[in-house]
CSV table of C-alpha atoms in Angstrom, one decimal:
chain,number,residue,atom,x,y,z
Z,895,SER,CA,113.1,100.1,105.9
Z,896,ASP,CA,116.7,101.2,106.0
Z,897,PRO,CA,118.1,102.4,102.6
Z,898,ASN,CA,121.6,102.5,104.0
Z,899,ILE,CA,121.9,98.7,104.5
Z,900,ILE,CA,123.0,96.2,101.9
Z,901,TYR,CA,123.0,92.5,102.8
Z,902,TYR,CA,125.5,90.0,101.3
Z,903,VAL,CA,127.2,86.7,101.9
Z,904,GLY,CA,130.8,85.5,102.0
Z,905,GLY,CA,132.0,82.1,103.0
Z,906,MET,CA,129.7,80.8,105.7
Z,907,ASN,CA,128.9,84.3,106.9
Z,908,PHE,CA,125.8,86.6,106.3
Z,909,TYR,CA,126.9,90.2,106.4
Z,910,LYS,CA,125.3,93.7,106.3
Z,911,TYR,CA,127.1,96.8,104.8
Z,912,ASN,CA,126.2,100.3,105.8
Z,913,VAL,CA,126.8,102.4,102.7
Z,914,GLN,CA,126.8,105.7,104.7
Z,915,ALA,CA,129.2,104.6,107.4
Z,916,LYS,CA,131.1,102.3,104.9
Z,917,THR,CA,131.3,99.5,107.5
Z,918,SER,CA,130.6,95.8,107.4
Z,919,SER,CA,129.4,93.6,110.2
Z,920,ILE,CA,128.5,89.9,110.5
Z,921,VAL,CA,124.8,89.2,110.9
Z,922,HIS,CA,125.2,85.5,111.4
Z,923,SER,CA,128.0,82.9,111.0
Z,924,PHE,CA,126.4,79.6,109.9
Z,925,THR,CA,127.6,76.3,111.1
Z,926,GLN,CA,127.7,73.0,109.2
Z,927,ALA,CA,124.6,71.7,111.2
Z,928,GLU,CA,122.6,74.8,110.3
Z,929,THR,CA,123.2,74.6,106.6
Z,930,GLY,CA,122.3,71.0,106.3
Z,931,GLY,CA,125.4,70.0,104.3
Z,932,MET,CA,128.5,68.1,105.2
Z,933,ASN,CA,131.9,69.8,104.4
Z,934,CYS,CA,130.2,73.0,103.4
Z,935,THR,CA,132.5,76.0,102.9
Z,936,ALA,CA,130.1,78.7,101.6
Z,937,ILE,CA,126.5,79.7,101.3
Z,938,ALA,CA,124.7,81.6,98.4
Z,939,ASN,CA,121.3,82.3,96.9
Z,940,GLY,CA,122.4,82.2,93.3
Z,941,ASP,CA,122.7,86.0,93.1
Z,942,GLU,CA,119.1,86.4,92.0
Z,943,GLY,CA,117.2,85.3,95.1
Z,944,ASN,CA,115.6,87.8,97.4
Z,945,SER,CA,114.3,88.1,100.9
Z,946,ASP,CA,110.7,88.9,101.7
Z,947,ASP,CA,109.5,92.5,101.7
Z,948,ASN,CA,110.4,92.9,105.3
Z,949,ASP,CA,113.9,91.4,105.0
Z,950,ARG,CA,113.0,88.9,107.6
Z,951,TYR,CA,113.2,85.5,105.8
Z,952,TRP,CA,116.1,84.5,103.7
Z,953,ALA,CA,116.8,81.3,101.7
Z,954,PHE,CA,120.3,80.0,101.0
Z,955,TYR,CA,121.9,76.9,99.7
Z,956,SER,CA,125.2,75.5,101.0
Z,957,PHE,CA,128.0,74.2,98.9
Z,958,ASP,CA,131.6,73.1,98.9
Z,959,SER,CA,133.8,75.4,96.9
Z,960,ASN,CA,136.7,72.9,97.2
Z,961,ASP,CA,134.6,70.2,95.5
Z,962,ASN,CA,133.6,71.8,92.2
Z,963,TYR,CA,131.0,73.8,94.1
Z,964,ALA,CA,129.1,70.7,95.0
Z,965,GLU,CA,125.7,71.7,96.4
Z,966,ARG,CA,124.6,70.2,99.7
Z,967,GLY,CA,121.3,71.6,100.9
Z,968,ILE,CA,118.9,74.5,101.3
Z,969,PHE,CA,118.1,76.3,104.5
Z,970,VAL,CA,115.8,79.2,105.6
Z,971,TYR,CA,117.0,81.8,108.0
Z,972,ASP,CA,114.8,84.1,110.2
Z,973,LEU,CA,116.6,87.4,110.7
Z,974,ALA,CA,114.2,88.6,113.4
Z,975,GLN,CA,114.9,85.5,115.5
Z,976,ASP,CA,118.5,85.2,114.3
Z,977,LYS,CA,118.2,81.5,113.7
Z,978,VAL,CA,117.8,78.8,111.0
Z,979,ILE,CA,114.1,77.6,111.0
Z,980,ALA,CA,114.4,74.9,108.3
Z,981,THR,CA,117.0,72.8,106.6
Z,982,LYS,CA,116.9,70.1,104.0
Z,983,GLY,CA,119.5,68.3,102.0
Z,984,PHE,CA,119.4,67.2,98.3
Z,985,GLY,CA,119.6,63.4,99.1
Z,986,ALA,CA,116.8,60.9,99.1
Z,987,GLY,CA,114.2,61.8,101.7
Z,988,GLY,CA,115.2,65.5,101.5
Z,989,LEU,CA,114.0,68.4,99.5
Z,990,CYS,CA,112.7,66.3,96.6
Z,991,GLY,CA,110.9,63.7,98.6
Z,992,ALA,CA,111.8,60.0,98.2
Z,993,ASN,CA,114.3,60.6,95.5
Z,994,ALA,CA,117.5,62.6,95.5
Z,995,CYS,CA,117.3,66.0,93.8
Z,996,GLN,CA,119.1,66.9,90.6
Z,997,THR,CA,121.3,69.4,92.4
Z,998,ASP,CA,122.1,71.7,89.5
Z,999,PHE,CA,120.0,74.8,90.2
Z,1000,ASN,CA,120.0,78.5,89.5
Z,1001,TRP,CA,118.8,80.4,92.5
Z,1002,VAL,CA,116.7,80.3,95.7
Z,1003,GLY,CA,114.6,83.1,97.2
Z,1004,ILE,CA,111.6,84.1,99.3
Z,1005,SER,CA,108.2,85.4,98.1
Z,1006,HIS,CA,107.1,89.0,98.8
Z,1007,SER,CA,104.8,87.9,101.7
Z,1008,GLY,CA,107.4,85.7,103.3
Z,1009,LYS,CA,105.2,82.6,103.0
Z,1010,TYR,CA,107.1,80.7,100.3
Z,1011,VAL,CA,110.5,79.6,99.3
Z,1012,LEU,CA,111.2,79.6,95.5
Z,1013,VAL,CA,113.7,77.3,93.9
Z,1014,ASN,CA,114.8,77.7,90.3
Z,1015,TRP,CA,116.4,74.4,89.1
Z,1016,ASN,CA,118.5,74.4,85.9
Z,1017,ASN,CA,117.0,71.2,84.8
Z,1018,ASP,CA,113.8,71.1,82.7
Z,1019,SER,CA,111.2,68.4,83.2
Z,1020,PRO,CA,111.4,65.7,80.5
Z,1021,ASP,CA,108.4,65.7,78.2
Z,1022,ASN,CA,107.0,68.7,80.1
Z,1023,ASP,CA,106.1,66.5,83.0
Z,1024,PHE,CA,105.2,68.6,86.1
Z,1025,SER,CA,105.5,65.6,88.4
Z,1026,VAL,CA,109.3,65.3,88.0
Z,1027,ARG,CA,110.8,66.8,91.2
Z,1028,GLY,CA,114.0,68.9,91.1
Z,1029,THR,CA,113.1,70.5,87.8
Z,1030,GLY,CA,111.8,73.8,86.5
Z,1031,GLN,CA,110.4,76.1,89.2
Z,1032,GLU,CA,109.3,74.7,92.6
Z,1033,VAL,CA,107.7,76.3,95.6
Z,1034,PHE,CA,108.1,75.3,99.2
Z,1035,ASP,CA,106.7,76.7,102.5
Z,1036,LEU,CA,109.1,78.1,105.2
Z,1037,SER,CA,109.5,74.6,106.6
Z,1038,LEU,CA,110.7,73.5,103.1
Z,1039,LYS,CA,107.6,71.3,102.5
Z,1040,TYR,CA,106.8,71.1,98.8
Z,1041,VAL,CA,103.9,73.3,97.7
Z,1042,SER,CA,103.7,73.6,93.9
Z,1043,LYS,CA,105.5,73.7,90.6
Z,1044,PRO,CA,104.7,77.0,88.7
Z,1045,SER,CA,106.7,75.8,85.6
Z,1046,GLU,CA,108.3,72.6,84.4
Z,1047,LYS,CA,111.0,74.7,82.6
Z,1048,ASN,CA,113.8,77.0,83.8
Z,1049,TRP,CA,112.5,80.2,82.4
Z,1050,HIS,CA,113.7,83.6,83.4
Z,1051,GLY,CA,111.3,85.0,85.9
Z,1052,ASP,CA,110.8,86.5,89.3
Z,1053,ALA,CA,108.6,86.6,92.4
Z,1054,ALA,CA,105.8,89.3,92.2
Z,1055,GLN,CA,102.4,90.1,93.7
Z,1056,LEU,CA,99.0,90.9,92.3
Z,1057,ALA,CA,97.1,93.9,93.5
Z,1058,ASP,CA,95.3,91.8,96.1
Z,1059,GLY,CA,98.6,90.6,97.5
Z,1060,THR,CA,98.6,87.2,95.9
Z,1061,ASP,CA,102.1,85.8,95.6
Z,1062,VAL,CA,102.9,84.8,92.0
Z,1063,TYR,CA,105.8,83.8,89.8
Z,1064,VAL,CA,106.1,85.8,86.6
Z,1065,GLY,CA,107.9,84.7,83.5
Z,1066,ALA,CA,107.6,83.7,79.9
Z,1067,ALA,CA,104.8,81.1,79.5
Z,1068,HIS,CA,105.8,77.5,79.9
Z,1069,LEU,CA,103.0,76.7,77.4
Z,1070,GLY,CA,103.7,77.3,73.7
Z,1071,ASP,CA,102.2,80.3,72.1
Z,1072,THR,CA,101.7,81.0,68.4
Z,1073,ASN,CA,100.4,83.7,66.0
Z,1074,GLY,CA,103.2,86.0,66.8
Z,1075,TYR,CA,102.4,86.5,70.5
Z,1076,GLN,CA,104.4,85.9,73.7
Z,1077,ALA,CA,102.4,85.1,76.8
Z,1078,ILE,CA,103.7,86.5,80.1
Z,1079,ARG,CA,101.9,84.7,82.9
Z,1080,ALA,CA,101.5,85.3,86.6
Z,1081,ILE,CA,101.3,81.9,88.3
Z,1082,ARG,CA,100.1,81.5,91.9
Z,1083,LEU,CA,102.7,80.1,94.3
Z,1084,GLU,CA,100.0,78.6,96.5
Z,1085,ASP,CA,98.9,76.0,93.9
Z,1086,GLY,CA,100.8,76.6,90.6
Z,1087,VAL,CA,97.6,77.8,88.8
Z,1088,VAL,CA,97.8,80.6,86.2
Z,1089,ALA,CA,96.2,83.7,87.8
Z,1090,THR,CA,96.6,86.1,84.8
Z,1091,SER,CA,98.0,85.9,81.3
Z,1092,CYS,CA,99.1,88.9,79.3
Z,1093,MET,CA,99.7,88.4,75.5
Z,1094,THR,CA,102.4,90.7,74.1
Z,1095,PRO,CA,103.8,90.9,70.6
Z,1096,GLU,CA,106.6,88.3,70.4
Z,1097,TRP,CA,110.2,89.5,70.5
Z,1098,GLN,CA,113.0,87.4,69.1
Z,1099,SER,CA,115.5,88.4,71.8
Z,1100,GLY,CA,116.5,87.5,75.4
Z,1101,PHE,CA,114.7,88.9,78.4
Z,1102,HIS,CA,114.7,89.3,82.2
Z,1103,PHE,CA,111.9,90.0,84.7
Z,1104,SER,CA,112.0,91.9,87.9
Z,1105,GLY,CA,109.0,92.0,90.3
Z,1106,ARG,CA,110.7,93.2,93.4
Z,1107,THR,CA,108.9,96.5,93.9
Z,1108,ASN,CA,107.3,96.3,97.4
Z,1109,SER,CA,105.2,99.5,97.5
Z,1110,SER,CA,101.5,98.6,98.1
Z,1111,LEU,CA,100.6,101.1,95.3
Z,1112,VAL,CA,102.6,99.3,92.6
Z,1113,LYS,CA,103.0,95.7,93.7
Z,1114,ASP,CA,101.0,94.5,90.7
Z,1115,TRP,CA,103.7,95.9,88.3
Z,1116,VAL,CA,106.7,94.0,87.0
Z,1117,LEU,CA,109.6,95.2,84.9
Z,1118,VAL,CA,110.7,93.4,81.7
Z,1119,SER,CA,114.1,94.1,80.1
Z,1120,VAL,CA,114.8,92.8,76.6
Z,1121,TYR,CA,118.2,92.6,75.0
Z,1122,ASP,CA,119.6,91.8,71.5
Z,1123,GLN,CA,121.4,88.5,71.3
Z,1124,ASP,CA,122.8,88.5,67.8
Z,1125,GLY,CA,122.2,91.8,66.1
Z,1126,ASN,CA,123.6,95.3,66.8
Z,1127,GLY,CA,121.7,96.2,69.9
Z,1128,VAL,CA,118.6,97.5,68.1
Z,1129,GLY,CA,116.8,94.2,68.7
Z,1130,THR,CA,113.8,92.7,66.8
Z,1131,GLY,CA,110.1,92.8,67.4
Z,1132,VAL,CA,108.0,95.4,69.0
Z,1133,PHE,CA,109.9,95.4,72.3
Z,1134,GLY,CA,113.4,94.7,70.9
Z,1135,SER,CA,116.1,96.0,73.2
Z,1136,GLU,CA,113.5,97.9,75.4
Z,1137,ILE,CA,112.7,98.1,79.1
Z,1138,PHE,CA,109.0,98.2,79.8
Z,1139,ALA,CA,106.6,97.9,82.8
Z,1140,LEU,CA,103.7,95.5,82.7
Z,1141,ASN,CA,100.6,95.5,85.0
Z,1142,LEU,CA,99.8,91.9,85.9
Z,1143,ASP,CA,96.1,92.6,86.6
Z,1144,THR,CA,95.3,94.7,83.6
Z,1145,CYS,CA,98.1,93.8,81.1
Z,1146,GLU,CA,98.7,97.5,80.6
Z,1147,VAL,CA,102.2,98.3,79.2
Z,1148,ARG,CA,104.3,101.4,80.0
Z,1149,ARG,CA,107.4,101.7,77.7
Z,1150,ILE,CA,110.2,103.2,79.7
Z,1151,ALA,CA,113.5,103.2,77.8
Z,1152,HIS,CA,115.8,101.6,75.2
Z,1153,ALA,CA,118.3,99.3,76.9
Z,1154,GLN,CA,120.8,99.7,74.1
Z,1155,SER,CA,122.2,96.3,75.2
Z,1156,PHE,CA,124.0,94.0,72.7
Z,1157,ARG,CA,124.8,90.8,74.5
Z,1158,ALA,CA,127.2,89.2,72.0
Z,1159,ASP,CA,129.3,87.0,74.4
Z,1160,ASP,CA,129.1,89.3,77.3
Z,1161,TYR,CA,126.5,88.2,79.9
Z,1162,TYR,CA,126.9,91.5,81.9
Z,1163,ALA,CA,125.9,93.5,78.9
Z,1164,GLU,CA,122.4,92.2,79.4
Z,1165,PRO,CA,120.3,94.9,81.1
Z,1166,HIS,CA,119.0,92.9,84.1
Z,1167,ALA,CA,116.8,95.9,84.8
Z,1168,VAL,CA,115.4,96.4,88.3
Z,1169,MET,CA,113.2,99.1,89.9
Z,1170,ASN,CA,113.3,100.8,93.3
Z,1171,PHE,CA,110.6,100.1,95.9
Z,1172,ASN,CA,107.9,102.5,94.4
Z,1173,PHE,CA,108.9,102.2,90.7
Z,1174,SER,CA,110.1,105.8,90.4
Z,1175,LYS,CA,113.5,104.8,89.2
Z,1176,VAL,CA,114.8,102.0,87.0
Z,1177,VAL,CA,118.5,100.9,86.8
Z,1178,TRP,CA,120.1,98.6,84.2
Z,1179,GLY,CA,123.4,97.6,82.7
Z,1180,SER,CA,124.4,98.1,79.1
Z,1181,ASN,CA,127.4,98.2,76.8
Z,1182,TRP,CA,125.5,100.8,74.7
Z,1183,ARG,CA,125.6,98.5,71.6
Z,1184,VAL,CA,129.4,98.3,71.5
Z,1185,LYS,CA,130.6,94.7,71.3
Z,1186,GLY,CA,133.4,94.2,73.8
Z,1187,GLY,CA,132.8,97.8,75.1
Z,1188,PRO,CA,132.5,98.7,78.8
Z,1189,ASP,CA,129.4,97.6,80.7
Z,1190,GLN,CA,128.1,100.6,82.6
Z,1191,THR,CA,125.1,101.4,84.8
Z,1192,TYR,CA,122.2,103.6,83.6
Z,1193,VAL,CA,119.3,105.1,85.6
Z,1194,ALA,CA,115.9,106.2,84.2
Z,1195,GLU,CA,114.0,108.4,86.6
Z,1196,TRP,CA,110.3,108.1,86.1
Z,1197,ALA,CA,108.4,110.9,87.8
Z,1198,GLY,CA,105.0,109.6,89.0
Z,1199,GLY,CA,105.8,106.1,87.6
Z,1200,PRO,CA,102.9,103.7,87.1
Z,1201,VAL,CA,101.2,105.2,90.2
Z,1202,ASP,CA,99.9,108.0,88.0
Z,1203,SER,CA,96.4,106.7,87.0
Z,1204,THR,CA,96.4,108.7,83.7
Z,1205,PRO,CA,98.6,106.9,81.2
Z,1206,PRO,CA,100.7,109.4,79.3
Z,1207,ALA,CA,101.6,109.1,75.6
Z,1208,ARG,CA,105.1,108.5,76.9
Z,1209,PRO,CA,106.5,108.2,80.4
Z,1210,LYS,CA,106.6,111.6,82.1
Z,1211,GLY,CA,109.8,113.2,83.4
Z,1212,LEU,CA,112.1,110.6,81.9
Z,1213,ARG,CA,115.8,111.5,81.9
Z,1214,PHE,CA,119.0,109.7,82.0
Z,1215,GLN,CA,121.8,109.9,84.5
């Protein structure tokens, strides 16, 4: 609702920064008791977690930066009430039920609707076993009660919504696909069941997903960015080194731009493309196919975007800044 505000964390504090006034202020200073961890020195969300669409609910984990970043627990903060509404640790009887969690995880975040907490663990379930807690992707309600497991693997993915407002997790399929196709599936957070499955020509590269658009007109669209891992930035397959939009309900694809990203050994050369709230702009990072070159930010402006009901032969009004 306020494009001038950026939220961020530092130490045990939750801050907001006004880009127009160029001033920072503390939203909330968290205590040890609130974060659910002993000897915590900092909080984070893994850099990839998000709030809900109204910026009300936030999920964080607490850790000790003095103890090899040992993770202690997860908590949910309600910005409207300015208080922590749920806290659970990683020990037995905590977030993973009777057993202690495997505490190596990637990020935590909130679904678009604000109903669910998503946890992306770094550990895969052995033998593709969905019953193993603390692995793959897991969903909790705002009280941190376990709800479902969208995937037993730690795939790149993001929270998104279908046209009817259903909260889903979108990522590469956890089930094996053959015949040269890659499945991109929207999995319901409420029960872990596949809602839609879009089959795309397989690409032999790395990828990221972004489903954070929150306009009601385009909430069923996600952004996929593909980068070249071991070539010269051109990529392989139909969508090699491209950025494209995918409609989760119809599986329609809109090709937007070439990422020109050559990862090599540089993580930040990956595009990590994201859209603005109504999908009229897309921003990504790239080294423009120069190994070891500078990683810079590029913006594609998409006049009309996917809101335009008549698919053009190519995106309209595309220009680079």
